[in-house]
Amino acid sequence: MKRPHSNNYFIKANTLMPGGVNSPVRAFHAVGDDPIVVTRAKGDRLYDADGNRYIDYCMSWGPMILGHGNIKVLNAIRRAIRNGTSFGTLCPNEIRLAELVQEAYPSIELVRMVSSGTEATMSAVRVARAYTKRDKIVKFEGGYHGHSDQFLIKAGSGLTTLGTPSSPGIPRAFAENTLTLPYNNIGALAKLMGEHGHDIASVIVEPVAGNMGVVLPEPGFLETLRELASKYGTVLVFDEVITGFRISFSGAQGVFNAVPDMTTIGKIIGGGMPVGAYGGKKDIMKLISPDGPVYQAGTLSGNPVAMAAGIATIKEIKSRPGFYSEMEKKTGHLVDGLKDAARLAGKRVTINSIASMFTPFFTNRPVKDLQSAMTSDTKQYAQFFRLMFEKGIYLPPSQFEAHFVSMAHTPSDIDRTIRHAYDAFRKI
Ligand code: KE4
């Protein structure tokens, strides 16, 4: 595909922004190509600056579950902006979206809107520390919870040795309060909690991981997390920024047998506009200013236009009985087709999927944690990405991301994807 306009945009962007992008993964470094420059999106399609069109399985990293440019969401935004774009006061739309969130997530007794998933997770852990009067937190290798310092930590040498920053600019002291465990490793979890449980303010987990590629919780993992958090008075945070309204109307906590003390949500609840949210038990959330002493604030938190987009998105999902089973069927057809295509092409891939999210790993091993995900051949994934991209199919430009299907993906586009994947698997 010829992309002269996109390339010129990227050259100019590089003179203005670090790496020419406003979020690193968009630079396509992991796939060794110049990035796509999108000017328009509709349904399951992206259109780049050169007029090329692509079937999109990145879907803006998760928010666009209805597809791009859903008319009900656009009309809701149009109605909202007629009244202005930001008031800096309480407005009816914040109350409406909070009601919809609380209805879908009974564990969320109080909710606070913010403008990103990073703000949501950062704030949730702050209030968990205040509630427990403890400093240490636990996260899992391969879990991504946004870019606040405390989460950009990689495991120390041993399971419970102190973490080390995974990015420059993070004081070592910050790292010492973040312990990291292998995902799905119940033994390691029980050991750490047995040794440190009374010092742990919070355990934060992606109940279905999306940021090492899609990795499902093993039977008993979330239940053990719940049991140990209760035993040691640790606040269990489900980071449902990806899974919220994605794998069910009530996210992972609506599918798996574990209910967190707090939940963070993002992406879909903004319908493509900047929205994040955190919430949970009233006695924890009441600590947040102005009710309580834990400070957290935001100029555009609860923005009326962003709330309108989120309300329209959630209402549209609610209005469609069988929405999630239809999405699961559509995704299952695609994933089965990809598995058949790989097998027929003699290519060993492992595809993890749940509801309308999936990841093809270029490994012949089961993928149950970061270590097994890292056995994937990232060069082969990059080759697969480029071969599909040239055929007008846009996948997440990194092996360690989730692919998303939307309500707008058509059977013919899905069959086309499977056909091109077969050709690509044969060439790799
Ligand atoms: P944001 O600050 O990007 O809105 O959300 C941070 C975040 C928190 N928790 C989970 C589970 C997340 O997946 C994310 C952000 N996801 C990435 C993609 N995996 C956003 C894409 C990007 O960084 O450009």
Short mmCIF file of C-alpha atoms and ligand atoms in Angstrom, two decimals:
data_model
loop_
_atom_site.label_atom_id
_atom_site.label_comp_id
_atom_site.label_asym_id
_atom_site.label_seq_id
_atom_site.Cartn_x
_atom_site.Cartn_y
_atom_site.Cartn_z
CA MET A 1 0.00 0.00 0.00
CA LYS A 2 1.26 3.45 -0.91
CA ARG A 3 1.21 5.84 2.05
CA PRO A 4 3.04 9.06 1.03
CA HIS A 5 0.72 11.41 2.93
CA SER A 6 0.96 9.28 6.10
CA ASN A 7 4.74 9.23 5.83
CA ASN A 8 4.87 13.01 5.41
CA TYR A 9 2.61 13.48 8.44
CA PHE A 10 4.90 11.21 10.48
CA ILE A 11 8.02 13.15 9.42
CA LYS A 12 6.37 16.39 10.58
CA ALA A 13 5.08 14.74 13.78
CA ASN A 14 8.61 13.69 14.68
CA THR A 15 9.68 17.35 14.70
CA LEU A 16 6.94 18.14 17.23
CA MET A 17 6.34 15.14 19.52
CA PRO A 18 8.60 12.49 21.13
CA GLY A 19 8.69 9.60 18.65
CA GLY A 20 6.10 11.49 16.59
CA VAL A 21 3.25 10.15 18.73
CA ASN A 22 1.26 10.89 21.85
CA SER A 23 1.37 7.29 23.08
CA PRO A 24 4.37 5.03 22.42
CA VAL A 25 2.75 1.92 20.96
CA ARG A 26 1.28 4.00 18.11
CA ALA A 27 4.78 4.46 16.68
CA PHE A 28 4.80 0.87 15.39
CA HIS A 29 8.32 0.22 16.74
CA ALA A 30 7.38 -3.36 17.64
CA VAL A 31 6.40 -4.13 14.05
CA GLY A 32 9.18 -2.25 12.26
CA ASP A 33 6.99 -0.11 10.06
CA ASP A 34 6.00 3.54 9.79
CA PRO A 35 2.75 4.13 11.68
CA ILE A 36 -0.71 4.46 10.26
CA VAL A 37 -2.05 8.02 10.19
CA VAL A 38 -5.83 7.78 10.43
CA THR A 39 -8.10 10.61 9.29
CA ARG A 40 -11.49 8.89 9.62
CA ALA A 41 -13.11 5.78 11.10
CA LYS A 42 -16.56 4.24 10.60
CA GLY A 43 -17.93 0.86 11.66
CA ASP A 44 -15.11 -1.66 11.67
CA ARG A 45 -13.01 0.43 9.28
CA LEU A 46 -10.15 2.90 9.57
CA TYR A 47 -9.24 5.24 6.69
CA ASP A 48 -5.69 6.58 6.50
CA ALA A 49 -4.34 9.87 5.13
CA ASP A 50 -3.80 8.21 1.75
CA GLY A 51 -7.34 6.93 1.43
CA ASN A 52 -6.42 3.33 2.23
CA ARG A 53 -8.99 1.48 4.32
CA TYR A 54 -8.43 -1.19 6.92
CA ILE A 55 -10.53 -3.63 8.90
CA ASP A 56 -9.66 -2.61 12.46
CA TYR A 57 -9.02 -5.13 15.27
CA CYS A 58 -7.27 -2.63 17.54
CA MET A 59 -10.46 -0.52 17.97
CA SER A 60 -8.60 2.33 19.67
CA TRP A 61 -7.22 -0.23 22.20
CA GLY A 62 -10.66 -1.29 23.38
CA PRO A 63 -13.18 1.59 23.68
CA MET A 64 -14.96 1.11 20.34
CA ILE A 65 -17.08 -1.96 21.18
CA LEU A 66 -19.97 -0.55 19.11
CA GLY A 67 -17.64 0.18 16.21
CA HIS A 68 -16.32 3.57 15.09
CA GLY A 69 -18.67 6.51 14.62
CA ASN A 70 -21.74 4.82 16.07
CA ILE A 71 -24.60 7.16 15.11
CA LYS A 72 -26.24 7.07 18.54
CA VAL A 73 -22.95 8.00 20.22
CA LEU A 74 -22.25 10.76 17.68
CA ASN A 75 -25.77 12.19 18.09
CA ALA A 76 -25.39 12.15 21.87
CA ILE A 77 -22.12 14.08 21.55
CA ARG A 78 -23.73 16.54 19.09
CA ARG A 79 -26.59 17.18 21.52
CA ALA A 80 -24.18 17.63 24.42
CA ILE A 81 -21.82 20.07 22.70
CA ARG A 82 -24.74 22.35 21.81
CA ASN A 83 -24.85 23.12 25.54
CA GLY A 84 -21.12 23.79 25.83
CA THR A 85 -18.07 21.60 26.30
CA SER A 86 -17.11 21.91 29.96
CA PHE A 87 -18.67 23.53 33.02
CA GLY A 88 -16.32 22.61 35.87
CA THR A 89 -19.40 21.93 37.98
CA LEU A 90 -21.59 18.95 38.78
CA CYS A 91 -23.82 18.21 35.77
CA PRO A 92 -26.71 15.76 35.16
CA ASN A 93 -24.67 13.57 32.79
CA GLU A 94 -22.20 12.65 35.52
CA ILE A 95 -25.09 11.39 37.63
CA ARG A 96 -26.56 9.43 34.72
CA LEU A 97 -23.29 7.68 33.90
CA ALA A 98 -22.60 6.94 37.59
CA GLU A 99 -26.06 5.33 37.83
CA LEU A 100 -25.37 3.14 34.79
CA VAL A 101 -22.00 2.06 36.21
CA GLN A 102 -23.46 1.30 39.63
CA GLU A 103 -26.30 -0.71 38.03
CA ALA A 104 -23.80 -2.82 36.09
CA TYR A 105 -21.33 -3.18 38.99
CA PRO A 106 -23.15 -3.78 42.32
CA SER A 107 -19.72 -3.93 44.03
CA ILE A 108 -19.30 -0.25 43.15
CA GLU A 109 -21.25 1.48 45.92
CA LEU A 110 -19.62 4.85 45.16
CA VAL A 111 -17.79 5.83 41.95
CA ARG A 112 -15.51 8.71 40.99
CA MET A 113 -15.13 9.73 37.33
CA VAL A 114 -11.68 10.72 36.05
CA SER A 115 -10.22 11.21 32.55
CA SER A 116 -8.11 8.10 32.01
CA GLY A 117 -7.44 4.59 33.22
CA THR A 118 -4.12 5.76 34.66
CA GLU A 119 -5.91 8.29 36.87
CA ALA A 120 -8.38 5.61 37.93
CA THR A 121 -5.81 3.03 39.03
CA MET A 122 -3.48 5.61 40.61
CA SER A 123 -6.36 7.00 42.67
CA ALA A 124 -7.76 3.59 43.62
CA VAL A 125 -4.43 2.50 45.08
CA ARG A 126 -4.01 5.82 46.91
CA VAL A 127 -7.33 5.42 48.71
CA ALA A 128 -6.56 1.74 49.41
CA ARG A 129 -3.33 2.81 51.13
CA ALA A 130 -5.22 5.41 53.15
CA TYR A 131 -7.90 2.89 54.11
CA THR A 132 -5.43 0.23 55.29
CA LYS A 133 -2.73 2.65 56.53
CA ARG A 134 -0.21 0.42 54.68
CA ASP A 135 2.27 1.29 51.92
CA LYS A 136 3.03 -1.88 49.97
CA ILE A 137 1.05 -3.02 46.94
CA VAL A 138 1.15 -6.15 44.81
CA LYS A 139 0.81 -6.30 41.04
CA PHE A 140 1.45 -9.09 38.55
CA GLU A 141 4.15 -9.42 35.88
CA GLY A 142 2.67 -8.48 32.54
CA GLY A 143 -0.09 -6.47 34.19
CA TYR A 144 -0.34 -2.88 32.95
CA HIS A 145 -2.28 -0.37 34.99
CA GLY A 146 -1.33 2.89 33.31
CA HIS A 147 1.86 4.89 33.63
CA SER A 148 1.87 6.12 37.23
CA ASP A 149 5.25 5.54 38.90
CA GLN A 150 4.16 2.79 41.29
CA PHE A 151 3.07 0.49 38.46
CA LEU A 152 6.12 0.92 36.19
CA ILE A 153 7.99 -1.60 38.31
CA LYS A 154 9.41 -4.95 37.31
CA ALA A 155 9.90 -7.92 39.53
CA GLY A 156 13.02 -8.01 41.65
CA SER A 157 15.27 -11.06 41.46
CA GLY A 158 13.18 -13.14 43.88
CA LEU A 159 9.42 -13.30 44.14
CA THR A 160 9.15 -11.09 47.17
CA THR A 161 12.31 -9.06 46.79
CA LEU A 162 11.71 -5.40 46.24
CA GLY A 163 10.77 -4.29 42.76
CA THR A 164 12.96 -2.20 40.51
CA PRO A 165 11.76 0.65 38.26
CA SER A 166 10.99 -0.41 34.69
CA SER A 167 11.42 3.17 33.53
CA PRO A 168 14.01 5.85 34.29
CA GLY A 169 12.66 8.74 36.35
CA ILE A 170 11.11 6.60 39.07
CA PRO A 171 12.73 6.91 42.50
CA ARG A 172 13.96 3.59 43.86
CA ALA A 173 11.96 4.29 47.02
CA PHE A 174 8.75 4.10 44.97
CA ALA A 175 9.77 0.69 43.63
CA GLU A 176 10.33 -0.69 47.11
CA ASN A 177 6.61 -0.53 47.84
CA THR A 178 5.58 -2.48 44.76
CA LEU A 179 5.90 -6.25 44.92
CA THR A 180 5.39 -8.22 41.73
CA LEU A 181 4.23 -11.81 41.26
CA PRO A 182 3.79 -14.11 38.27
CA TYR A 183 0.18 -14.03 37.01
CA ASN A 184 -1.85 -17.17 37.76
CA ASN A 185 0.75 -18.42 40.27
CA ILE A 186 -1.40 -19.29 43.28
CA GLY A 187 1.54 -20.77 45.22
CA ALA A 188 3.63 -17.61 44.88
CA LEU A 189 0.63 -15.50 45.84
CA ALA A 190 -0.08 -17.58 48.96
CA LYS A 191 3.60 -17.45 49.94
CA LEU A 192 3.86 -13.69 49.55
CA MET A 193 0.62 -13.01 51.40
CA GLY A 194 1.63 -15.47 54.12
CA GLU A 195 4.87 -13.53 54.63
CA HIS A 196 3.73 -9.95 53.96
CA GLY A 197 -0.08 -9.97 53.93
CA HIS A 198 -0.48 -7.67 56.91
CA ASP A 199 1.76 -5.09 55.19
CA ILE A 200 -0.06 -5.13 51.85
CA ALA A 201 -2.44 -2.22 51.22
CA SER A 202 -3.73 -3.50 47.91
CA VAL A 203 -3.42 -6.19 45.28
CA ILE A 204 -4.24 -4.86 41.81
CA VAL A 205 -4.93 -7.33 39.03
CA GLU A 206 -6.27 -7.42 35.50
CA PRO A 207 -8.88 -10.15 36.14
CA VAL A 208 -8.42 -11.12 32.51
CA ALA A 209 -5.02 -9.86 31.38
CA GLY A 210 -4.92 -7.87 28.16
CA ASN A 211 -1.49 -6.24 28.32
CA MET A 212 0.70 -9.28 27.82
CA GLY A 213 -1.73 -10.32 25.14
CA VAL A 214 -4.96 -11.95 26.34
CA VAL A 215 -4.29 -14.31 29.27
CA LEU A 216 -7.18 -15.86 31.18
CA PRO A 217 -7.21 -16.44 34.94
CA GLU A 218 -6.59 -20.09 35.80
CA PRO A 219 -9.35 -21.78 37.83
CA GLY A 220 -8.98 -20.71 41.45
CA PHE A 221 -6.61 -17.78 40.81
CA LEU A 222 -9.12 -14.97 41.31
CA GLU A 223 -10.94 -16.87 44.06
CA THR A 224 -7.66 -17.34 45.98
CA LEU A 225 -6.85 -13.68 45.48
CA ARG A 226 -10.23 -12.77 46.95
CA GLU A 227 -9.83 -15.16 49.91
CA LEU A 228 -6.30 -14.00 50.80
CA ALA A 229 -7.16 -10.30 50.43
CA SER A 230 -10.04 -10.79 52.86
CA LYS A 231 -7.87 -12.79 55.25
CA TYR A 232 -5.20 -10.09 55.48
CA GLY A 233 -7.39 -6.98 55.20
CA THR A 234 -5.87 -6.12 51.81
CA VAL A 235 -7.94 -4.11 49.30
CA LEU A 236 -8.50 -6.19 46.15
CA VAL A 237 -8.62 -3.96 43.06
CA PHE A 238 -9.87 -5.39 39.76
CA ASP A 239 -8.41 -3.28 36.99
CA GLU A 240 -11.26 -3.63 34.49
CA VAL A 241 -10.17 -0.77 32.23
CA ILE A 242 -10.14 -3.28 29.35
CA THR A 243 -12.59 -5.93 30.59
CA GLY A 244 -15.24 -3.52 31.93
CA PHE A 245 -18.34 -3.73 29.66
CA ARG A 246 -16.12 -5.79 27.34
CA ILE A 247 -16.34 -9.40 28.51
CA SER A 248 -19.77 -8.93 30.03
CA PHE A 249 -21.99 -6.02 30.99
CA SER A 250 -20.46 -6.43 34.45
CA GLY A 251 -16.95 -7.09 33.21
CA ALA A 252 -14.86 -9.94 34.62
CA GLN A 253 -16.60 -9.76 38.00
CA GLY A 254 -19.79 -10.61 36.15
CA VAL A 255 -18.18 -13.74 34.68
CA PHE A 256 -15.76 -15.08 37.28
CA ASN A 257 -16.51 -16.08 40.82
CA ALA A 258 -14.71 -13.23 42.63
CA VAL A 259 -15.89 -9.77 43.64
CA PRO A 260 -13.28 -7.07 44.29
CA ASP A 261 -13.32 -4.35 46.94
CA MET A 262 -12.62 -1.75 44.25
CA THR A 263 -12.86 -1.65 40.47
CA THR A 264 -11.26 0.60 37.89
CA ILE A 265 -12.95 1.08 34.53
CA GLY A 266 -12.13 3.08 31.39
CA LYS A 267 -12.17 2.82 27.60
CA ILE A 268 -15.75 1.64 26.79
CA ILE A 269 -17.38 3.89 29.43
CA GLY A 270 -16.12 6.90 27.48
CA GLY A 271 -17.36 5.64 24.11
CA GLY A 272 -14.09 6.93 22.64
CA MET A 273 -13.93 10.09 24.75
CA PRO A 274 -11.47 10.46 27.67
CA VAL A 275 -13.14 8.78 30.66
CA GLY A 276 -11.90 6.59 33.49
CA ALA A 277 -13.60 5.67 36.75
CA TYR A 278 -12.79 4.03 40.05
CA GLY A 279 -15.18 2.87 42.70
CA GLY A 280 -16.02 0.30 45.30
CA LYS A 281 -17.08 -0.16 48.89
CA LYS A 282 -18.64 2.90 50.48
CA ASP A 283 -16.40 2.78 53.57
CA ILE A 284 -13.35 2.96 51.32
CA MET A 285 -14.66 5.53 48.83
CA LYS A 286 -15.95 7.82 51.61
CA LEU A 287 -12.29 8.57 52.38
CA ILE A 288 -12.02 10.55 49.14
CA SER A 289 -12.16 14.34 49.24
CA PRO A 290 -14.36 16.23 49.82
CA ASP A 291 -16.03 13.56 52.01
CA GLY A 292 -12.70 12.43 53.42
CA PRO A 293 -9.02 13.38 53.55
CA VAL A 294 -7.73 11.50 50.49
CA TYR A 295 -7.16 14.11 47.83
CA GLN A 296 -7.93 13.47 44.16
CA ALA A 297 -9.22 15.99 41.63
CA GLY A 298 -9.49 16.71 37.89
CA THR A 299 -10.44 19.70 35.76
CA LEU A 300 -12.27 17.62 33.17
CA SER A 301 -13.44 14.79 35.43
CA GLY A 302 -17.08 14.04 34.59
CA ASN A 303 -16.92 16.20 31.47
CA PRO A 304 -20.50 16.55 30.16
CA VAL A 305 -19.62 15.68 26.55
CA ALA A 306 -17.51 12.67 27.51
CA MET A 307 -20.23 11.50 29.88
CA ALA A 308 -22.78 11.78 27.06
CA ALA A 309 -20.66 9.51 24.87
CA GLY A 310 -20.34 6.97 27.67
CA ILE A 311 -24.06 7.08 28.49
CA ALA A 312 -25.00 6.54 24.83
CA THR A 313 -22.55 3.64 24.52
CA ILE A 314 -23.82 1.82 27.59
CA LYS A 315 -27.47 2.49 26.73
CA GLU A 316 -26.91 1.08 23.22
CA ILE A 317 -25.37 -2.08 24.68
CA LYS A 318 -28.28 -2.40 27.16
CA SER A 319 -30.81 -1.95 24.35
CA ARG A 320 -29.51 -5.03 22.54
CA PRO A 321 -30.56 -8.26 24.29
CA GLY A 322 -27.99 -10.95 23.53
CA PHE A 323 -25.33 -8.34 22.72
CA TYR A 324 -22.56 -10.24 24.47
CA SER A 325 -23.53 -13.70 23.23
CA GLU A 326 -23.68 -12.32 19.68
CA MET A 327 -20.21 -10.77 20.10
CA GLU A 328 -18.87 -14.02 21.55
CA LYS A 329 -20.27 -16.02 18.61
CA LYS A 330 -18.78 -13.61 16.07
CA THR A 331 -15.38 -13.66 17.81
CA GLY A 332 -15.51 -17.44 18.13
CA HIS A 333 -16.05 -17.76 14.38
CA LEU A 334 -13.01 -15.54 13.75
CA VAL A 335 -10.78 -17.32 16.29
CA ASP A 336 -11.77 -20.80 15.03
CA GLY A 337 -11.09 -19.59 11.50
CA LEU A 338 -7.65 -18.30 12.48
CA LYS A 339 -6.84 -21.57 14.24
CA ASP A 340 -7.90 -23.57 11.18
CA ALA A 341 -5.93 -21.24 8.89
CA ALA A 342 -2.78 -21.63 10.98
CA ARG A 343 -3.18 -25.40 11.13
CA LEU A 344 -3.74 -25.70 7.36
CA ALA A 345 -0.72 -23.44 6.76
CA GLY A 346 1.37 -25.55 9.13
CA LYS A 347 1.95 -22.63 11.51
CA ARG A 348 1.96 -23.27 15.27
CA VAL A 349 0.15 -20.44 17.07
CA THR A 350 -1.62 -20.28 20.44
CA ILE A 351 -4.76 -18.15 20.41
CA ASN A 352 -6.23 -17.06 23.75
CA SER A 353 -9.69 -15.53 23.63
CA ILE A 354 -12.66 -14.59 25.79
CA ALA A 355 -15.84 -12.77 24.74
CA SER A 356 -14.76 -10.27 22.04
CA MET A 357 -11.05 -10.07 22.80
CA PHE A 358 -8.26 -12.41 21.65
CA THR A 359 -4.52 -12.64 20.93
CA PRO A 360 -2.69 -14.92 18.47
CA PHE A 361 0.66 -15.77 20.11
CA PHE A 362 3.41 -17.03 17.81
CA THR A 363 4.39 -19.84 20.12
CA ASN A 364 3.38 -23.49 20.32
CA ARG A 365 3.10 -23.34 24.12
CA PRO A 366 0.05 -22.56 26.23
CA VAL A 367 0.21 -18.90 27.35
CA LYS A 368 -0.76 -18.48 30.99
CA ASP A 369 1.56 -15.75 32.25
CA LEU A 370 4.20 -13.27 31.08
CA GLN A 371 6.97 -15.86 30.97
CA SER A 372 5.03 -18.12 28.59
CA ALA A 373 3.79 -15.12 26.58
CA MET A 374 7.43 -14.12 26.09
CA THR A 375 8.14 -17.43 24.34
CA SER A 376 6.26 -15.91 21.38
CA ASP A 377 8.32 -15.12 18.33
CA THR A 378 7.81 -11.36 18.15
CA LYS A 379 9.54 -11.22 14.75
CA GLN A 380 6.95 -13.59 13.35
CA TYR A 381 4.18 -11.52 14.89
CA ALA A 382 5.68 -8.40 13.29
CA GLN A 383 5.78 -10.19 9.93
CA PHE A 384 2.16 -11.31 10.40
CA PHE A 385 1.18 -7.73 11.28
CA ARG A 386 2.85 -6.33 8.13
CA LEU A 387 1.40 -8.98 5.80
CA MET A 388 -2.11 -8.35 7.16
CA PHE A 389 -1.60 -4.57 7.15
CA GLU A 390 -0.71 -4.68 3.43
CA LYS A 391 -3.99 -6.52 2.82
CA GLY A 392 -5.94 -3.80 4.64
CA ILE A 393 -6.28 -5.50 8.01
CA TYR A 394 -5.06 -3.51 11.01
CA LEU A 395 -4.04 -5.53 14.05
CA PRO A 396 -2.59 -4.15 17.31
CA PRO A 397 1.03 -3.23 16.39
CA SER A 398 2.49 -5.38 19.19
CA GLN A 399 2.38 -9.07 20.07
CA PHE A 400 1.56 -8.22 23.67
CA GLU A 401 -1.80 -6.50 23.18
CA ALA A 402 -5.42 -7.60 22.90
CA HIS A 403 -7.29 -7.75 19.59
CA PHE A 404 -10.88 -6.55 19.76
CA VAL A 405 -14.02 -7.37 17.77
CA SER A 406 -16.88 -4.85 17.69
CA MET A 407 -20.60 -4.93 17.02
CA ALA A 408 -19.75 -3.39 13.63
CA HIS A 409 -17.48 -6.20 12.38
CA THR A 410 -19.35 -7.87 9.50
CA PRO A 411 -19.31 -11.61 8.68
CA SER A 412 -17.79 -10.81 5.27
CA ASP A 413 -14.98 -8.77 6.86
CA ILE A 414 -14.31 -11.57 9.33
CA ASP A 415 -14.18 -14.16 6.56
CA ARG A 416 -11.86 -11.87 4.59
CA THR A 417 -9.62 -11.62 7.65
CA ILE A 418 -9.43 -15.41 7.93
CA ARG A 419 -8.55 -15.78 4.23
CA HIS A 420 -5.72 -13.23 4.43
CA ALA A 421 -4.47 -14.77 7.67
CA TYR A 422 -4.16 -18.14 5.91
CA ASP A 423 -2.02 -16.54 3.19
CA ALA A 424 0.05 -14.72 5.80
CA PHE A 425 0.60 -17.83 7.93
CA ARG A 426 1.89 -19.64 4.83
CA LYS A 427 4.43 -16.88 4.12
CA ILE A 428 5.84 -16.61 7.65
P1 KE4 B 1 -5.15 4.91 30.03
O1 KE4 B 1 -4.42 5.84 31.00
O2 KE4 B 1 -4.33 4.58 28.81
O3 KE4 B 1 -6.55 5.42 29.69
O4 KE4 B 1 -5.41 3.53 30.80
C1 KE4 B 1 -4.34 2.87 31.40
C2 KE4 B 1 -4.69 1.39 31.52
C3 KE4 B 1 -5.06 0.89 32.76
N1 KE4 B 1 -5.40 -0.41 32.92
C4 KE4 B 1 -5.40 -1.26 31.86
C5 KE4 B 1 -5.78 -2.69 32.09
C6 KE4 B 1 -5.04 -0.80 30.57
O5 KE4 B 1 -5.04 -1.66 29.52
C7 KE4 B 1 -4.69 0.55 30.39
C8 KE4 B 1 -4.26 1.11 29.04
N2 KE4 B 1 -4.20 0.19 27.96
C9 KE4 B 1 -3.26 0.52 26.89
C10 KE4 B 1 -3.29 -0.60 25.85
N3 KE4 B 1 -3.11 -1.88 26.37
C11 KE4 B 1 -3.58 1.85 26.28
C12 KE4 B 1 -2.96 2.09 24.92
C13 KE4 B 1 -1.76 3.01 25.02
O6 KE4 B 1 -1.05 2.98 26.03
O7 KE4 B 1 -1.58 3.77 24.04
#
